[in-house]
Amino acid sequence: MQRDAFHLYDTTLRDGSQQEGLNLTVADKLAIARHLDGLGVGFIEGGWPGANPKDTEFFRRALTELDLENAQLTAFGATRRAGTRAADDPQVAALRDSGAGVVTLVAKSHDRHVELALRTTLEENLAMIRDTVSHLRAEGRRVFLDAEHFFDGYRANRAYALEVVRTAAEAGADVIALCDTNGGMLPDELADIVHDVVGTGARVGIHCHDDSGCAVANSLAAVRAGATHVQGCANGYGERSGNANLFTLVGNLQLKRGMDLVSGDQLARMTRIAHAVSEITNVTPSSQQPYVGLSAFAHKAGLHASAIKVDPDLYQHIDPAAVGNDMRMLVSGMAGRASVELKGRELGYDLSGEKAKQVVDRVKELEATGHTFEAADASFELLLREELTGVRQRHFEVESWRTIVERRADGVMVSEATVKLHAKGERIIATGEGNGPVNALDNALRIALGRLYPELATMELVDYKVRILEGSHGTSARTRVLIESSDGAREWGTVGVEDNVIAASWQALEEAVSYGLLNAGYEAG
Amino acid sequence: MQRDAFHLYDTTLRDGSQQEGLNLTVADKLAIARHLDGLGVGFIEGGWPGANPKDTEFFRRALTELDLENAQLTAFGATRRAGTRAADDPQVAALRDSGAGVVTLVAKSHDRHVELALRTTLEENLAMIRDTVSHLRAEGRRVFLDAEHFFDGYRANRAYALEVVRTAAEAGADVIALCDTNGGMLPDELADIVHDVVGTGARVGIHCHDDSGCAVANSLAAVRAGATHVQGCANGYGERSGNANLFTLVGNLQLKRGMDLVSGDQLARMTRIAHAVSEITNVTPSSQQPYVGLSAFAHKAGLHASAIKVDPDLYQHIDPAAVGNDMRMLVSGMAGRASVELKGRELGYDLSGEKAKQVVDRVKELEATGHTFEAADASFELLLREELTGVRQRHFEVESWRTIVERRADGVMVSEATVKLHAKGERIIATGEGNGPVNALDNALRIALGRLYPELATMELVDYKVRILEGSHGTSARTRVLIESSDGAREWGTVGVEDNVIAASWQALEEAVSYGLLNAGYEAG
């Protein structure tokens, strides 16, 4: 598809960043921009330079540090203030001089907002639009207009809303993006309105929010009604219920509506990109996210697992590989024999009927106490081996361990752990320090085993998640810890469930090390 | 609306429970059923008795322990096995004898599934449907049919799919629920198909999955096309990307499409019910959930906060009170003076321009280190007071604290904490024990202060959340702890951010106690 015939427009860095709990640094924004560029989006709205100091900084650094291959950076901002001239308005100047070739102006298109929020006349609002758009065009910038609260405005005063569209288009705005700012629209009504606006001859865009759970459907309906510019945010970020999810939009438009928005290779990066972005934002991604979520193609019910053994297409709406995702078999007591057999095969073991049942029973038992093996393949494998061989992998036998965390009278924080264990016929006592009790335990364990098992030097913990299993009743809560470890070549997950976070961490740590040593070639009895 | 004219059908306990990470006990299921009944749903699908032992138990206990006011319990299960008689099939008997007045049978409606998954003929599949439906009707049960993979089946073999619908309806099934089992449909195409099926004269239901992010929109489109029975799950639970979110459906159908599904009072309970259900499932609810999410009406951007001061309706698609939710002002550096003034007013303080700016700056500073005040009103209020009065609330001065967690050689786990502090002119040393280091610290602090501040006896920690702020690089990660405390009458939240979980917990604990004592009437210098 000709690049400019259809716009895939991302506003993660501007509208998305208004999500509760999301706080991006300039470095974060630059990194996210690179990822989105890798997906092949056409436009990346970088922020509001002039109004937001972090964003002014972002655009400044982008000039030298951001080398986009696919996307164009856009600067977002408001039309000039009432009663001034665009050419004299410092905020407009900031947009003009941001270095971005495209400026997206937000303007009121709902008469009540003009009167109550802007506190000016309907005529002056049109003049603000006309003046600011023409000014930026005259300065050589491409201009898009975000018509704020468009649908509510259209329903309150259709004539004025359309006047806003016409004014902006005549002044030179290439696209008028109709914004469902309150997120209250439903697809049928929205499509009718978009159709009407398309009739004015302006190029129409769509910007939806998910307050009615229909942001994606609304956007698709708008495209069907003639919109050729669609806005969204990575992972559905955004204020309140979020913006339309960019990745779901791409998946649907490309794989279901047959539009060539991005290349096949770019699409196959989407899952990785979605997760990379959530690492940067540090917002836990919803595992249920369409297309890119960890659970999006994870099959659990025993019913489905039997069918999938026959043909994966029977239960999947697309081939997960198209978006870089996987079909995962979850281990769960619910899944029954078929899932466990499949999982065992995935891990390289051949489980027959009776053994599979034994393992399922063991899994059910552990799940009842709060274990989950769904993100802890290594713990599951250790369990499998134990059930199949009758022997628990033990490269070392722990006698006792202890952690001390102290804030001393001089204000200094000290964390220390001591481990006493037996390995290869020796009794070893080691003490480690760290930033906290679990870090100290990890270090103590390494010190204790490092001489006998040099491979431990390449292993490290790369992720650590804590979950309180019974949230209520305070601090005496069953705790589950999931640990992700790596030796540089592969990664593995282990789980620990105990009454407190230290004990749970220890359990997961011990299994992580056992599994690592197993992979390094140490069989143990 | 006549109760039976439109069905609001919940499948949280059956389809929803197939979500990754969701493991419900029978007690959990009974509790969830009561909550859903309180919302006013018409039907609660309790599970698959006979196939799933937990579900058999659920139906047994429901007979005496579940006293539903609004909903009818339905039992879910499959049509009889191929080549047998429904009256002889033990699984069908389990459905019949479950005690549920309604049975929902799942049947294949996609020819390929009949051949490859069921491994029988298309004719026999119809016979299985006819026989099982009639048998249950003859036994006095009301029968619904879930037509599995209906849309894919229709697109592959329209005639057969419609034959399945006709067969079930003729045998006495009251509703044929068309299931988009793979979740791949989009609203326009789905509506056309529903319209066609409605034309057969059967009563049509709809059951959608969110793999394309359109489960709610698809369900609304189906209703518009003539479906009078809609299925969903609380909080959008379900396998892969989840089922259609029941709460979003209710919000949209009732408030946007003007349908009287539940009473105004029942609707106003929806937010509380959504959160109560997530407490039971222990799945962290998405704060972005439409209508009922914590963030659904939470306004952040400085822009919007100024407008909201003028008129809340300017930025909200519905009145949050209708669904029992709140308009919340989030505190964030981003929000600017307007939000902080509003928040201060919400808490009872009058902040003028300069002071507001001071507080905003302090908030930005702390946010940069990982603090969030969005769920920690009490910490924010302590900060406010400190900025306004120049004095930090100190009812006690801590000299030092220490925690020890030990797994002894005999296997016993011991957690102990010692606190040394000054209060009301005394130096106090106290040691507490607990299930873990934080519980022990909490106990030590209470022992230390209990005599001087008897009010502490009514205070307790009711929720405790841990979040690792930089997920990567293992165990040496900045940790944020959010604590919720209660004195029986009110609840308050505090936050602590440090390099390890114990230190972060201490910070949040100290603030929780300070705030509690402040509320108990103790001013401190």
PDB file of C-alpha atoms in Angstrom, chain A residues 60-194:
ATOM      1  CA  ARG A  60      15.540  18.349  21.001  1.00  0.00           C
ATOM      2  CA  ARG A  61      17.290  15.040  21.567  1.00  0.00           C
ATOM      3  CA  ALA A  62      15.326  13.337  18.806  1.00  0.00           C
ATOM      4  CA  LEU A  63      17.000  15.618  16.274  1.00  0.00           C
ATOM      5  CA  THR A  64      20.341  13.901  16.843  1.00  0.00           C
ATOM      6  CA  GLU A  65      19.512  10.664  18.646  1.00  0.00           C
ATOM      7  CA  LEU A  66      16.476   9.318  16.818  1.00  0.00           C
ATOM      8  CA  ASP A  67      17.088   7.730  13.441  1.00  0.00           C
ATOM      9  CA  LEU A  68      13.661   6.613  12.291  1.00  0.00           C
ATOM     10  CA  GLU A  69      13.420   4.327   9.271  1.00  0.00           C
ATOM     11  CA  ASN A  70       9.664   4.220   8.795  1.00  0.00           C
ATOM     12  CA  ALA A  71       7.905   6.736  10.974  1.00  0.00           C
ATOM     13  CA  GLN A  72       7.700  10.499  10.925  1.00  0.00           C
ATOM     14  CA  LEU A  73       7.767  12.304  14.222  1.00  0.00           C
ATOM     15  CA  THR A  74       4.822  14.603  14.902  1.00  0.00           C
ATOM     16  CA  ALA A  75       4.543  17.370  17.460  1.00  0.00           C
ATOM     17  CA  PHE A  76       1.208  17.762  19.225  1.00  0.00           C
ATOM     18  CA  GLY A  77      -0.205  20.959  20.605  1.00  0.00           C
ATOM     19  CA  ALA A  78      -3.084  23.377  20.796  1.00  0.00           C
ATOM     20  CA  THR A  79      -4.318  26.047  18.429  1.00  0.00           C
ATOM     21  CA  ARG A  80      -3.269  29.602  19.282  1.00  0.00           C
ATOM     22  CA  ARG A  81      -4.779  31.304  22.282  1.00  0.00           C
ATOM     23  CA  ALA A  82      -7.937  33.299  21.738  1.00  0.00           C
ATOM     24  CA  GLY A  83      -7.401  36.919  20.780  1.00  0.00           C
ATOM     25  CA  THR A  84      -3.796  36.600  19.616  1.00  0.00           C
ATOM     26  CA  ARG A  85      -2.080  35.762  16.343  1.00  0.00           C
ATOM     27  CA  ALA A  86      -0.657  32.328  15.642  1.00  0.00           C
ATOM     28  CA  ALA A  87       2.592  33.894  14.478  1.00  0.00           C
ATOM     29  CA  ASP A  88       2.965  35.580  17.887  1.00  0.00           C
ATOM     30  CA  ASP A  89       1.952  32.644  20.057  1.00  0.00           C
ATOM     31  CA  PRO A  90       4.979  31.127  21.862  1.00  0.00           C
ATOM     32  CA  GLN A  91       3.315  27.709  22.247  1.00  0.00           C
ATOM     33  CA  VAL A  92       2.653  27.576  18.517  1.00  0.00           C
ATOM     34  CA  ALA A  93       6.242  28.623  17.940  1.00  0.00           C
ATOM     35  CA  ALA A  94       7.396  25.699  20.051  1.00  0.00           C
ATOM     36  CA  LEU A  95       5.486  23.348  17.765  1.00  0.00           C
ATOM     37  CA  ARG A  96       6.773  25.013  14.663  1.00  0.00           C
ATOM     38  CA  ASP A  97      10.349  24.930  15.837  1.00  0.00           C
ATOM     39  CA  SER A  98      10.299  21.480  17.416  1.00  0.00           C
ATOM     40  CA  GLY A  99      12.032  19.919  14.451  1.00  0.00           C
ATOM     41  CA  ALA A 100       9.038  17.732  13.630  1.00  0.00           C
ATOM     42  CA  GLY A 101       7.897  17.867  10.024  1.00  0.00           C
ATOM     43  CA  VAL A 102       4.311  17.217  11.048  1.00  0.00           C
ATOM     44  CA  VAL A 103       2.268  19.112  13.617  1.00  0.00           C
ATOM     45  CA  THR A 104      -0.972  17.757  15.025  1.00  0.00           C
ATOM     46  CA  LEU A 105      -3.150  20.490  16.457  1.00  0.00           C
ATOM     47  CA  VAL A 106      -5.924  19.746  18.894  1.00  0.00           C
ATOM     48  CA  ALA A 107      -8.974  21.967  18.552  1.00  0.00           C
ATOM     49  CA  LYS A 108     -12.390  22.119  20.167  1.00  0.00           C
ATOM     50  CA  SER A 109     -15.220  20.927  17.940  1.00  0.00           C
ATOM     51  CA  HIS A 110     -17.948  20.827  20.609  1.00  0.00           C
ATOM     52  CA  ASP A 111     -19.663  24.172  21.034  1.00  0.00           C
ATOM     53  CA  ARG A 112     -20.041  23.796  24.791  1.00  0.00           C
ATOM     54  CA  HIS A 113     -16.340  23.129  25.220  1.00  0.00           C
ATOM     55  CA  VAL A 114     -15.542  26.266  23.276  1.00  0.00           C
ATOM     56  CA  GLU A 115     -17.772  28.319  25.550  1.00  0.00           C
ATOM     57  CA  LEU A 116     -17.059  26.744  28.931  1.00  0.00           C
ATOM     58  CA  ALA A 117     -13.558  25.329  28.701  1.00  0.00           C
ATOM     59  CA  LEU A 118     -11.934  27.801  26.263  1.00  0.00           C
ATOM     60  CA  ARG A 119     -14.200  30.627  27.268  1.00  0.00           C
ATOM     61  CA  THR A 120     -14.355  32.199  23.843  1.00  0.00           C
ATOM     62  CA  THR A 121     -16.802  32.509  20.972  1.00  0.00           C
ATOM     63  CA  LEU A 122     -17.594  29.895  18.353  1.00  0.00           C
ATOM     64  CA  GLU A 123     -16.310  32.263  15.684  1.00  0.00           C
ATOM     65  CA  GLU A 124     -13.038  32.936  17.441  1.00  0.00           C
ATOM     66  CA  ASN A 125     -12.468  29.174  17.821  1.00  0.00           C
ATOM     67  CA  LEU A 126     -12.772  28.814  14.051  1.00  0.00           C
ATOM     68  CA  ALA A 127     -10.372  31.713  13.612  1.00  0.00           C
ATOM     69  CA  MET A 128      -7.907  30.055  15.978  1.00  0.00           C
ATOM     70  CA  ILE A 129      -8.051  26.933  13.870  1.00  0.00           C
ATOM     71  CA  ARG A 130      -7.797  28.770  10.558  1.00  0.00           C
ATOM     72  CA  ASP A 131      -4.974  31.004  11.715  1.00  0.00           C
ATOM     73  CA  THR A 132      -2.852  28.310  13.366  1.00  0.00           C
ATOM     74  CA  VAL A 133      -3.218  25.818  10.561  1.00  0.00           C
ATOM     75  CA  SER A 134      -2.372  28.353   7.844  1.00  0.00           C
ATOM     76  CA  HIS A 135       0.533  29.703   9.809  1.00  0.00           C
ATOM     77  CA  LEU A 136       2.100  26.277  10.191  1.00  0.00           C
ATOM     78  CA  ARG A 137       1.430  25.461   6.552  1.00  0.00           C
ATOM     79  CA  ALA A 138       3.047  28.680   5.488  1.00  0.00           C
ATOM     80  CA  GLU A 139       6.068  27.666   7.537  1.00  0.00           C
ATOM     81  CA  GLY A 140       6.289  24.424   5.611  1.00  0.00           C
ATOM     82  CA  ARG A 141       4.877  22.035   8.182  1.00  0.00           C
ATOM     83  CA  ARG A 142       2.407  19.287   7.383  1.00  0.00           C
ATOM     84  CA  VAL A 143      -0.639  19.720   9.615  1.00  0.00           C
ATOM     85  CA  PHE A 144      -3.155  17.288  11.007  1.00  0.00           C
ATOM     86  CA  LEU A 145      -6.048  18.372  13.200  1.00  0.00           C
ATOM     87  CA  ASP A 146      -7.420  16.423  16.158  1.00  0.00           C
ATOM     88  CA  ALA A 147     -11.065  17.459  16.472  1.00  0.00           C
ATOM     89  CA  GLU A 148     -11.543  17.017  20.182  1.00  0.00           C
ATOM     90  CA  HIS A 149     -14.867  15.700  21.516  1.00  0.00           C
ATOM     91  CA  PHE A 150     -16.000  15.493  17.912  1.00  0.00           C
ATOM     92  CA  PHE A 151     -18.788  12.959  18.269  1.00  0.00           C
ATOM     93  CA  ASP A 152     -20.364  14.581  21.306  1.00  0.00           C
ATOM     94  CA  GLY A 153     -19.966  17.902  19.538  1.00  0.00           C
ATOM     95  CA  TYR A 154     -21.583  16.576  16.362  1.00  0.00           C
ATOM     96  CA  ARG A 155     -24.534  15.263  18.316  1.00  0.00           C
ATOM     97  CA  ALA A 156     -24.941  18.559  20.143  1.00  0.00           C
ATOM     98  CA  ASN A 157     -24.409  20.851  17.162  1.00  0.00           C
ATOM     99  CA  ARG A 158     -23.796  19.086  13.865  1.00  0.00           C
ATOM    100  CA  ALA A 159     -23.437  22.242  11.852  1.00  0.00           C
ATOM    101  CA  TYR A 160     -20.697  23.656  14.039  1.00  0.00           C
ATOM    102  CA  ALA A 161     -18.784  20.391  14.199  1.00  0.00           C
ATOM    103  CA  LEU A 162     -18.760  20.148  10.407  1.00  0.00           C
ATOM    104  CA  GLU A 163     -17.773  23.829  10.207  1.00  0.00           C
ATOM    105  CA  VAL A 164     -14.706  23.007  12.292  1.00  0.00           C
ATOM    106  CA  VAL A 165     -13.805  20.225   9.883  1.00  0.00           C
ATOM    107  CA  ARG A 166     -14.244  22.443   6.827  1.00  0.00           C
ATOM    108  CA  THR A 167     -12.327  25.307   8.328  1.00  0.00           C
ATOM    109  CA  ALA A 168      -9.362  23.139   9.164  1.00  0.00           C
ATOM    110  CA  ALA A 169      -9.359  21.398   5.799  1.00  0.00           C
ATOM    111  CA  GLU A 170      -9.603  24.653   3.869  1.00  0.00           C
ATOM    112  CA  ALA A 171      -6.761  26.149   5.871  1.00  0.00           C
ATOM    113  CA  GLY A 172      -4.572  23.251   4.805  1.00  0.00           C
ATOM    114  CA  ALA A 173      -4.889  20.473   7.394  1.00  0.00           C
ATOM    115  CA  ASP A 174      -4.264  17.196   5.569  1.00  0.00           C
ATOM    116  CA  VAL A 175      -6.218  15.041   7.970  1.00  0.00           C
ATOM    117  CA  ILE A 176      -9.017  15.833  10.400  1.00  0.00           C
ATOM    118  CA  ALA A 177      -8.910  13.139  13.055  1.00  0.00           C
ATOM    119  CA  LEU A 178     -12.277  12.791  14.738  1.00  0.00           C
ATOM    120  CA  CYS A 179     -11.715  12.123  18.434  1.00  0.00           C
ATOM    121  CA  ASP A 180     -14.123  10.218  20.634  1.00  0.00           C
ATOM    122  CA  THR A 181     -12.488  11.893  23.577  1.00  0.00           C
ATOM    123  CA  ASN A 182     -14.893  10.630  26.259  1.00  0.00           C
ATOM    124  CA  GLY A 183     -14.863   7.150  24.771  1.00  0.00           C
ATOM    125  CA  GLY A 184     -18.626   6.838  24.943  1.00  0.00           C
ATOM    126  CA  MET A 185     -19.471   6.039  21.308  1.00  0.00           C
ATOM    127  CA  LEU A 186     -20.636   2.704  19.949  1.00  0.00           C
ATOM    128  CA  PRO A 187     -19.690   1.461  16.452  1.00  0.00           C
ATOM    129  CA  ASP A 188     -22.947   1.864  14.518  1.00  0.00           C
ATOM    130  CA  GLU A 189     -23.611   5.462  15.514  1.00  0.00           C
ATOM    131  CA  LEU A 190     -19.949   6.342  15.103  1.00  0.00           C
ATOM    132  CA  ALA A 191     -19.831   4.912  11.596  1.00  0.00           C
ATOM    133  CA  ASP A 192     -22.846   6.997  10.541  1.00  0.00           C
ATOM    134  CA  ILE A 193     -21.176  10.163  11.769  1.00  0.00           C
ATOM    135  CA  VAL A 194     -17.865   9.351  10.103  1.00  0.00           C
TER     136      VAL A 194
END
